Amino acid sequence: MIFKNLSELSDSDLNQLLSRGKGLADVGASVDAILENVKTNGDAAILEYAKQFDKAELETLLVTPAETEEAIASLDSNLLKHLRQAAENIRRFHAAQLPKEIWYIEDTPGIVLGQKTIPLEKVGCYVPGGRASYPSTVLMTALPAKVAGVSEVIVCTPSRADGTVHPLTLAACKIAGVDKIFKTGGAQAIAGMAYGTESIPQVDKIVGPGNVFVTYAKMKVRDYAEIDFPAGPSEVLIIADDFANPKMTAADILAQAEHDPNSVSVLVTPSEAFAKAVMEEVKNQAESAERKEIIDASLENSAILVTKNMNECISFSNKFGPEHLQIMVNPEIEDSVLNQIQNAGSVFVGNYAPVPAGDYASGTNHVLPTSGYVRMYSGLNTAHFLKSFTIQRISKEGLSEIKDAVIDLAETEGLFEHAEAIRKRFEE
């Protein structure tokens, strides 16, 4: 883990922090081959990949209702209660994001302009799986789609070696109102949703996080289905001062680090004493961590940086563009810091707003752009599942107000029939 004053950070170390998670070209050839195979051979190719990658001998890809009900019956009722609690918070927050279905303005008499917003018809949610279960990702991807009014929401998630999907994943699908679930993961799942197969319907949009193979595949199929955004290894940047708690801060760094060996955690602080205290806590807490091997690898990508002042913390954060940003500072300057943030996927303000709260149950979405893509993409939200078209209602009187401008501009561009389409409406 890098521990330095920001001003002393070498160019190579700075480049490592800023260019994290962008090695997509390394997997290009293998993913391209998978995409082409699925496009050509459909279900047969996906079933073969299930055997190759998941060690699963599958007869069909579709999860049956009986499998889902059996899975739910096997789960602890308290766990189901907490899944439903998280789902309700997520549903409520994303419902608040819904725009007006239709609106109009009349700035010029006789010219009424408007916009109508409608949901996409079919959406595919990618949910990582196999050895682990990510019910929270089901809720974060499927629920906003359902809130938006999407007609058909499907989930693709890899099965375990015995051909079953983790019960928690299936329970979350039921709670979120998912219409169909398919036992496939990786680039082949993205191909199935983008191109369509005998079993998997072609969708309008694919959302959800995944590894570098999934991310590359999503970016390659955009001629067939839109995607949410590129999303790679998880990351957090923490802006903190002496008002923060070193134990809490270290715990937040380790919480991010346990995601993946390629995850990145960065602390920027104007306090050298606080930075040293956090560094000591990170070392101590990492020793007893359950996922110590993953954490140790992740910490190799991470850094604790001491700045000259809070403004330098903010400037570095905006340059870094973190997926998750925690602001743990003197409450008197919280709003000042927040108001200067330009690039972040999701922001957590205060000592009691750790990233795991948003990962699971506060209600905001945890599917977020990584690797600096927050400069151009927003985190997953209800708008990702909507599209809109504009409306114009123009009377003769309204058209007369703008006819000279339209005619003049059309003829300037050499589009004379455009101009005639206006003139004809005013001939005797």
Coordinates of C-alpha atoms in Angstrom, one line a residue:
M1 CA 0.0 0.0 0.0
I2 CA 1.4 3.4 -1.0
F3 CA 1.8 5.8 2.0
K4 CA 3.1 9.2 0.8
N5 CA 2.5 12.9 0.7
L6 CA 0.5 13.5 -2.5
S7 CA 3.2 15.9 -3.7
E8 CA 5.8 13.1 -3.5
L9 CA 3.8 10.6 -5.5
S10 CA 5.8 9.4 -8.5
D11 CA 4.4 9.6 -12.0
S12 CA 4.2 5.8 -12.2
D13 CA 2.4 5.5 -8.9
L14 CA 0.0 8.3 -9.9
N15 CA -0.6 6.6 -13.3
Q16 CA -1.3 3.3 -11.6
L17 CA -4.0 4.9 -9.4
L18 CA -5.6 6.9 -12.2
S19 CA -5.6 4.2 -15.0
R20 CA -6.8 1.3 -12.8
G21 CA -9.1 -1.4 -14.3
K22 CA -8.6 -0.5 -18.0
G23 CA -6.9 -3.7 -19.3
L24 CA -9.8 -4.7 -21.5
A25 CA -7.7 -5.3 -24.6
D26 CA -5.9 -8.2 -22.8
V27 CA -9.1 -10.3 -23.0
G28 CA -10.3 -9.1 -26.4
A29 CA -9.4 -12.2 -28.5
S30 CA -10.9 -14.7 -26.2
V31 CA -14.1 -12.8 -25.6
D32 CA -14.6 -12.1 -29.4
A33 CA -14.4 -15.8 -30.0
I34 CA -17.1 -16.5 -27.3
L35 CA -19.4 -13.8 -28.8
E36 CA -19.1 -15.2 -32.3
N37 CA -19.7 -18.7 -31.1
V38 CA -22.9 -17.8 -29.2
K39 CA -24.1 -15.6 -32.1
T40 CA -23.7 -18.6 -34.4
N41 CA -24.6 -21.6 -32.3
G42 CA -27.0 -20.1 -29.6
D43 CA -28.0 -22.4 -26.7
A44 CA -25.6 -25.2 -27.7
A45 CA -22.6 -22.8 -27.3
I46 CA -23.8 -21.5 -24.0
L47 CA -24.4 -25.0 -22.6
E48 CA -20.9 -26.0 -23.7
Y49 CA -19.4 -23.0 -21.9
A50 CA -21.4 -23.9 -18.7
K51 CA -19.6 -27.2 -18.8
Q52 CA -16.2 -25.6 -19.5
F53 CA -16.3 -22.7 -17.1
D54 CA -18.9 -23.6 -14.4
K55 CA -18.3 -27.4 -14.5
A56 CA -22.0 -27.8 -14.8
E57 CA -23.8 -30.3 -17.0
L58 CA -27.0 -28.5 -17.9
E59 CA -29.9 -29.8 -20.0
T60 CA -31.7 -26.4 -20.2
L61 CA -30.8 -22.8 -19.3
L62 CA -34.1 -21.7 -17.9
V63 CA -34.7 -21.8 -14.2
T64 CA -38.2 -23.3 -13.5
P65 CA -40.7 -21.8 -11.1
A66 CA -40.4 -25.0 -9.0
E67 CA -36.7 -24.5 -8.6
T68 CA -37.3 -20.9 -7.4
E69 CA -40.0 -22.0 -4.9
E70 CA -37.8 -24.8 -3.6
A71 CA -34.9 -22.4 -3.1
I72 CA -37.0 -19.9 -1.2
A73 CA -38.4 -22.6 1.1
S74 CA -34.8 -23.5 2.0
L75 CA -33.9 -20.0 3.3
D76 CA -34.1 -18.6 6.8
S77 CA -37.2 -16.4 7.2
N78 CA -35.2 -13.6 8.9
L79 CA -32.9 -13.4 5.9
L80 CA -35.9 -13.2 3.6
K81 CA -37.3 -10.4 5.7
H82 CA -34.1 -8.4 5.4
L83 CA -34.1 -9.0 1.6
R84 CA -37.6 -7.6 1.4
Q85 CA -36.7 -4.6 3.6
A86 CA -33.8 -3.8 1.3
A87 CA -36.0 -4.3 -1.7
E88 CA -38.6 -1.8 -0.4
N89 CA -36.0 0.8 0.3
I90 CA -34.5 0.4 -3.2
R91 CA -38.0 0.5 -4.8
R92 CA -39.0 3.6 -2.9
F93 CA -35.8 5.5 -3.8
H94 CA -36.0 4.6 -7.5
A95 CA -39.7 5.4 -7.7
A96 CA -38.8 9.0 -6.6
Q97 CA -36.5 9.2 -9.7
L98 CA -39.4 8.7 -12.1
P99 CA -39.9 11.7 -14.4
K100 CA -43.3 13.0 -15.7
E101 CA -44.7 10.6 -18.3
I102 CA -45.6 13.5 -20.6
W103 CA -45.2 17.3 -20.4
Y104 CA -45.8 20.3 -22.7
I105 CA -44.7 23.9 -22.9
E106 CA -46.0 26.8 -25.1
D107 CA -43.3 29.4 -25.2
T108 CA -44.5 30.8 -28.6
P109 CA -48.3 31.1 -29.2
G110 CA -49.4 28.3 -31.5
I111 CA -46.3 26.1 -30.9
V112 CA -46.7 23.5 -28.2
L113 CA -43.7 21.4 -27.5
G114 CA -43.6 18.3 -25.3
Q115 CA -41.9 15.1 -24.3
K116 CA -43.2 11.6 -23.6
T117 CA -41.2 9.1 -21.6
I118 CA -41.8 5.4 -21.9
P119 CA -40.1 2.3 -20.6
L120 CA -37.9 -0.1 -22.6
E121 CA -39.6 -3.3 -23.5
K122 CA -37.0 -5.9 -22.6
V123 CA -34.0 -5.6 -20.2
G124 CA -31.3 -8.1 -19.3
C125 CA -29.7 -8.0 -15.9
Y126 CA -26.3 -9.7 -15.4
V127 CA -25.7 -11.0 -11.9
P128 CA -22.4 -12.6 -11.0
G129 CA -22.6 -15.9 -9.3
G130 CA -21.3 -19.5 -9.4
R131 CA -19.4 -19.9 -6.1
A132 CA -20.9 -16.8 -4.5
S133 CA -24.3 -15.2 -4.3
Y134 CA -25.2 -11.6 -5.0
P135 CA -28.9 -11.1 -4.2
S136 CA -28.2 -7.4 -3.8
T137 CA -27.2 -7.1 -7.4
V138 CA -30.5 -8.7 -8.4
L139 CA -32.4 -6.0 -6.4
M140 CA -30.2 -3.2 -7.7
T141 CA -30.7 -4.1 -11.4
A142 CA -34.2 -5.6 -11.7
L143 CA -36.1 -3.4 -9.3
P144 CA -35.3 -0.1 -11.0
A145 CA -36.3 -1.7 -14.3
K146 CA -39.6 -2.8 -12.8
V147 CA -40.2 0.6 -11.3
A148 CA -39.6 2.1 -14.7
G149 CA -42.3 -0.2 -16.2
V150 CA -40.1 -2.5 -18.3
S151 CA -42.4 -5.3 -19.7
E152 CA -39.9 -8.1 -19.5
V153 CA -36.9 -8.3 -17.1
I154 CA -34.6 -11.3 -17.3
V155 CA -31.6 -12.3 -15.2
C156 CA -28.5 -14.2 -16.4
T157 CA -26.4 -15.7 -13.6
P158 CA -24.0 -18.7 -13.7
S159 CA -25.0 -21.9 -12.0
R160 CA -23.1 -23.8 -9.4
A161 CA -21.3 -27.1 -10.5
D162 CA -24.4 -29.1 -9.5
G163 CA -26.5 -27.1 -12.0
T164 CA -28.4 -25.1 -9.4
V165 CA -28.5 -21.3 -8.8
H166 CA -27.8 -20.0 -5.3
P167 CA -31.1 -19.9 -3.4
L168 CA -30.5 -16.3 -2.3
T169 CA -30.2 -15.2 -5.9
L170 CA -33.4 -16.9 -6.8
A171 CA -35.2 -15.4 -3.8
A172 CA -34.1 -11.9 -4.8
C173 CA -35.3 -12.5 -8.3
K174 CA -38.8 -13.5 -7.0
I175 CA -38.9 -10.5 -4.7
A176 CA -37.8 -8.1 -7.5
G177 CA -40.4 -9.5 -9.9
V178 CA -37.9 -10.9 -12.5
D179 CA -39.8 -12.7 -15.4
K180 CA -37.2 -15.3 -16.4
I181 CA -33.9 -16.5 -15.0
F182 CA -31.2 -18.2 -17.1
K183 CA -28.2 -20.3 -15.9
T184 CA -25.3 -18.7 -17.7
G185 CA -22.6 -16.2 -16.8
G186 CA -19.5 -14.5 -18.3
A187 CA -19.2 -13.2 -21.8
Q188 CA -21.5 -15.9 -23.1
A189 CA -24.4 -14.6 -21.0
I190 CA -23.9 -11.1 -22.5
A191 CA -23.9 -12.6 -26.0
G192 CA -27.1 -14.5 -25.3
M193 CA -28.9 -11.4 -24.2
A194 CA -27.5 -9.2 -27.0
Y195 CA -28.1 -11.6 -29.9
G196 CA -30.9 -13.8 -28.5
T197 CA -30.8 -17.6 -28.6
E198 CA -33.4 -20.4 -28.7
S199 CA -34.0 -19.9 -25.0
I200 CA -32.8 -16.4 -24.1
P201 CA -34.7 -13.4 -25.6
Q202 CA -32.8 -10.6 -27.2
V203 CA -33.1 -7.6 -25.0
D204 CA -33.0 -3.8 -25.6
K205 CA -30.5 -3.1 -22.8
I206 CA -28.0 -5.1 -20.6
V207 CA -27.2 -3.8 -17.1
G208 CA -25.1 -5.1 -14.2
P209 CA -21.6 -5.5 -13.0
G210 CA -19.0 -8.2 -13.9
N211 CA -15.4 -9.0 -14.4
V212 CA -13.2 -7.8 -17.3
F213 CA -14.6 -10.4 -19.6
V214 CA -18.1 -9.3 -19.0
T215 CA -17.2 -5.6 -19.3
Y216 CA -15.4 -6.2 -22.6
A217 CA -18.4 -8.2 -23.9
K218 CA -20.9 -5.5 -23.0
M219 CA -18.9 -2.9 -24.8
K220 CA -18.6 -5.1 -27.9
V221 CA -22.3 -5.8 -28.3
R222 CA -23.7 -2.3 -28.4
D223 CA -24.8 -2.6 -32.0
Y224 CA -27.4 -5.1 -30.7
A225 CA -28.2 -4.0 -27.2
E226 CA -27.5 -0.8 -25.3
I227 CA -25.6 -1.2 -22.0
D228 CA -25.5 0.8 -18.7
F229 CA -21.7 1.6 -18.6
P230 CA -18.3 0.0 -18.2
A231 CA -17.9 -1.4 -14.7
G232 CA -14.7 -3.1 -13.5
P233 CA -13.2 -3.8 -10.1
S234 CA -14.8 -2.0 -7.2
E235 CA -13.1 1.1 -5.7
V236 CA -13.5 3.7 -2.9
L237 CA -11.9 7.1 -2.3
I238 CA -12.2 8.5 1.3
I239 CA -11.7 12.2 2.0
A240 CA -11.2 12.5 5.8
D241 CA -9.7 14.8 8.4
D242 CA -9.1 14.5 12.2
F243 CA -12.9 14.4 12.8
A244 CA -13.0 10.9 11.3
N245 CA -12.4 7.7 13.3
P246 CA -9.2 5.8 12.3
K247 CA -10.8 2.4 13.1
M248 CA -13.9 3.1 11.1
T249 CA -11.8 4.5 8.2
A250 CA -9.6 1.4 8.2
A251 CA -12.6 -0.9 8.3
D252 CA -14.0 1.0 5.2
I253 CA -10.8 0.4 3.3
L254 CA -10.8 -3.3 4.1
A255 CA -14.5 -3.6 3.2
Q256 CA -13.6 -2.4 -0.2
A257 CA -10.4 -4.4 -0.5
E258 CA -12.2 -7.7 0.2
H259 CA -14.2 -7.4 -3.0
D260 CA -11.5 -8.4 -5.4
P261 CA -7.7 -8.6 -5.7
N262 CA -7.9 -5.7 -8.2
S263 CA -10.1 -3.5 -6.0
V264 CA -8.7 -0.1 -5.2
S265 CA -9.0 1.9 -1.9
V266 CA -7.6 5.4 -1.5
L267 CA -7.5 7.7 1.5
V268 CA -6.7 11.4 1.1
T269 CA -6.3 13.5 4.2
P270 CA -4.6 16.7 5.2
S271 CA -3.7 15.2 8.5
E272 CA -0.4 13.1 8.7
A273 CA -1.2 12.0 12.2
F274 CA -4.6 10.7 11.1
A275 CA -3.1 9.0 8.0
K276 CA -0.5 7.1 10.2
A277 CA -3.3 6.0 12.6
V278 CA -5.3 4.6 9.8
M279 CA -2.3 2.9 8.3
E280 CA -1.7 1.2 11.6
E281 CA -5.3 0.1 11.9
V282 CA -5.3 -1.3 8.4
K283 CA -2.4 -3.5 9.2
N284 CA -3.9 -4.7 12.5
Q285 CA -7.4 -5.3 11.1
A286 CA -6.1 -7.1 8.0
E287 CA -4.4 -9.7 10.1
S288 CA -7.6 -11.2 11.3
A289 CA -9.7 -10.6 8.2
E290 CA -11.6 -13.6 6.7
R291 CA -10.6 -12.8 3.2
K292 CA -7.0 -11.8 4.1
E293 CA -5.5 -13.2 0.8
I294 CA -7.8 -11.1 -1.3
I295 CA -7.3 -8.0 0.9
D296 CA -3.5 -8.2 0.9
A297 CA -3.6 -8.3 -3.0
S298 CA -6.0 -5.4 -3.2
L299 CA -4.0 -3.3 -0.8
E300 CA -1.1 -3.5 -3.2
N301 CA -3.2 -1.3 -5.5
S302 CA -4.2 1.1 -2.8
A303 CA -2.9 4.2 -1.2
I304 CA -3.0 6.6 1.8
L305 CA -2.0 10.1 0.6
V306 CA -1.3 13.1 2.8
T307 CA -2.2 16.5 1.2
K308 CA -1.4 20.1 2.0
N309 CA -5.0 21.0 2.7
M310 CA -8.7 20.0 2.1
N311 CA -8.8 21.7 -1.3
E312 CA -6.0 19.4 -2.5
C313 CA -8.0 16.4 -1.3
I314 CA -11.0 17.5 -3.3
S315 CA -9.0 18.3 -6.4
F316 CA -7.4 14.8 -6.3
S317 CA -10.8 13.1 -5.8
N318 CA -12.2 14.9 -8.8
K319 CA -9.2 13.8 -10.9
F320 CA -9.5 10.2 -9.6
G321 CA -13.3 10.0 -10.2
P322 CA -14.1 7.3 -7.7
E323 CA -17.0 4.8 -7.9
H324 CA -17.6 5.3 -4.2
L325 CA -16.7 8.5 -2.4
Q326 CA -16.8 8.8 1.4
I327 CA -16.6 12.2 2.9
M328 CA -15.7 11.9 6.6
V329 CA -14.8 15.4 7.7
N330 CA -15.7 18.1 10.3
P331 CA -19.5 18.4 9.9
E332 CA -19.1 22.2 9.6
I333 CA -17.4 21.7 6.2
E334 CA -19.3 18.6 4.9
D335 CA -21.6 20.7 2.6
S336 CA -18.7 22.8 1.4
V337 CA -16.7 19.6 0.4
L338 CA -19.8 18.0 -1.1
N339 CA -20.6 21.0 -3.2
Q340 CA -17.1 20.9 -4.9
I341 CA -17.4 17.3 -5.9
Q342 CA -17.7 16.9 -9.7
N343 CA -16.9 13.2 -10.4
A344 CA -18.2 10.4 -8.3
G345 CA -20.5 7.4 -8.7
S346 CA -22.2 7.5 -5.3
V347 CA -21.3 9.8 -2.3
F348 CA -21.5 8.8 1.3
V349 CA -21.4 11.7 3.8
G350 CA -20.5 11.3 7.5
N351 CA -18.9 8.8 9.8
Y352 CA -22.0 6.7 9.8
A353 CA -22.5 6.5 6.1
P354 CA -20.2 3.6 5.1
V355 CA -20.3 2.1 1.5
P356 CA -21.9 -1.2 2.7
A357 CA -25.0 0.7 3.6
G358 CA -25.5 1.7 0.0
D359 CA -24.3 -1.7 -1.2
Y360 CA -27.3 -3.4 0.4
A361 CA -30.1 -1.6 2.0
S362 CA -30.2 2.2 2.2
G363 CA -31.9 2.4 -1.2
T364 CA -29.4 4.0 -3.6
N365 CA -28.0 1.9 -6.3
H366 CA -24.7 0.1 -6.0
V367 CA -24.2 -0.6 -9.8
L368 CA -21.8 2.2 -10.6
P369 CA -19.2 3.2 -13.2
T370 CA -15.6 2.5 -12.1
S371 CA -12.1 3.2 -13.5
G372 CA -12.8 7.0 -13.8
Y373 CA -15.8 6.5 -16.1
V374 CA -17.9 8.6 -13.7
R375 CA -16.6 11.6 -15.7
M376 CA -19.1 10.6 -18.4
Y377 CA -21.6 8.1 -16.9
S378 CA -24.1 8.2 -14.0
G379 CA -24.7 5.3 -11.7
L380 CA -27.6 2.9 -12.5
N381 CA -30.9 4.6 -11.9
T382 CA -34.5 4.6 -13.1
A383 CA -33.7 6.7 -16.2
H384 CA -31.5 3.9 -17.6
F385 CA -34.7 1.9 -18.3
L386 CA -36.6 4.7 -20.0
K387 CA -36.5 6.4 -23.4
S388 CA -38.3 9.5 -24.6
F389 CA -39.5 11.2 -27.7
T390 CA -40.4 14.8 -28.4
I391 CA -43.8 16.1 -29.5
Q392 CA -44.7 19.2 -31.5
R393 CA -48.2 20.6 -32.0
I394 CA -48.0 23.6 -34.3
S395 CA -50.9 25.7 -35.7
K396 CA -50.7 27.8 -38.8
E397 CA -50.3 30.9 -36.6
G398 CA -47.5 29.2 -34.7
L399 CA -45.7 28.2 -37.9
S400 CA -46.0 31.7 -39.3
E401 CA -43.9 32.9 -36.3
I402 CA -40.9 30.8 -37.3
K403 CA -41.4 30.3 -41.1
D404 CA -39.0 33.0 -42.2
A405 CA -36.3 31.6 -39.9
V406 CA -36.8 28.0 -41.2
I407 CA -36.8 29.0 -44.8
D408 CA -33.7 31.1 -44.5
L409 CA -31.7 28.5 -42.6
A410 CA -32.9 25.7 -44.9
E411 CA -31.8 27.5 -48.1
T412 CA -28.5 28.5 -46.5
E413 CA -27.8 24.8 -46.0
G414 CA -28.9 24.0 -49.6
L415 CA -32.0 22.1 -48.6
F416 CA -34.5 23.9 -50.8
E417 CA -37.3 21.4 -50.6
H418 CA -37.2 21.9 -46.8
A419 CA -37.9 25.6 -47.4
E420 CA -40.7 24.7 -50.0
A421 CA -42.4 22.5 -47.4
I422 CA -42.9 25.6 -45.3
R423 CA -43.8 28.0 -48.2
K424 CA -46.5 25.6 -49.6
R425 CA -48.4 26.0 -46.3
F426 CA -48.8 29.7 -46.8
E427 CA -49.7 29.8 -50.5
E428 CA -53.3 30.9 -51.5

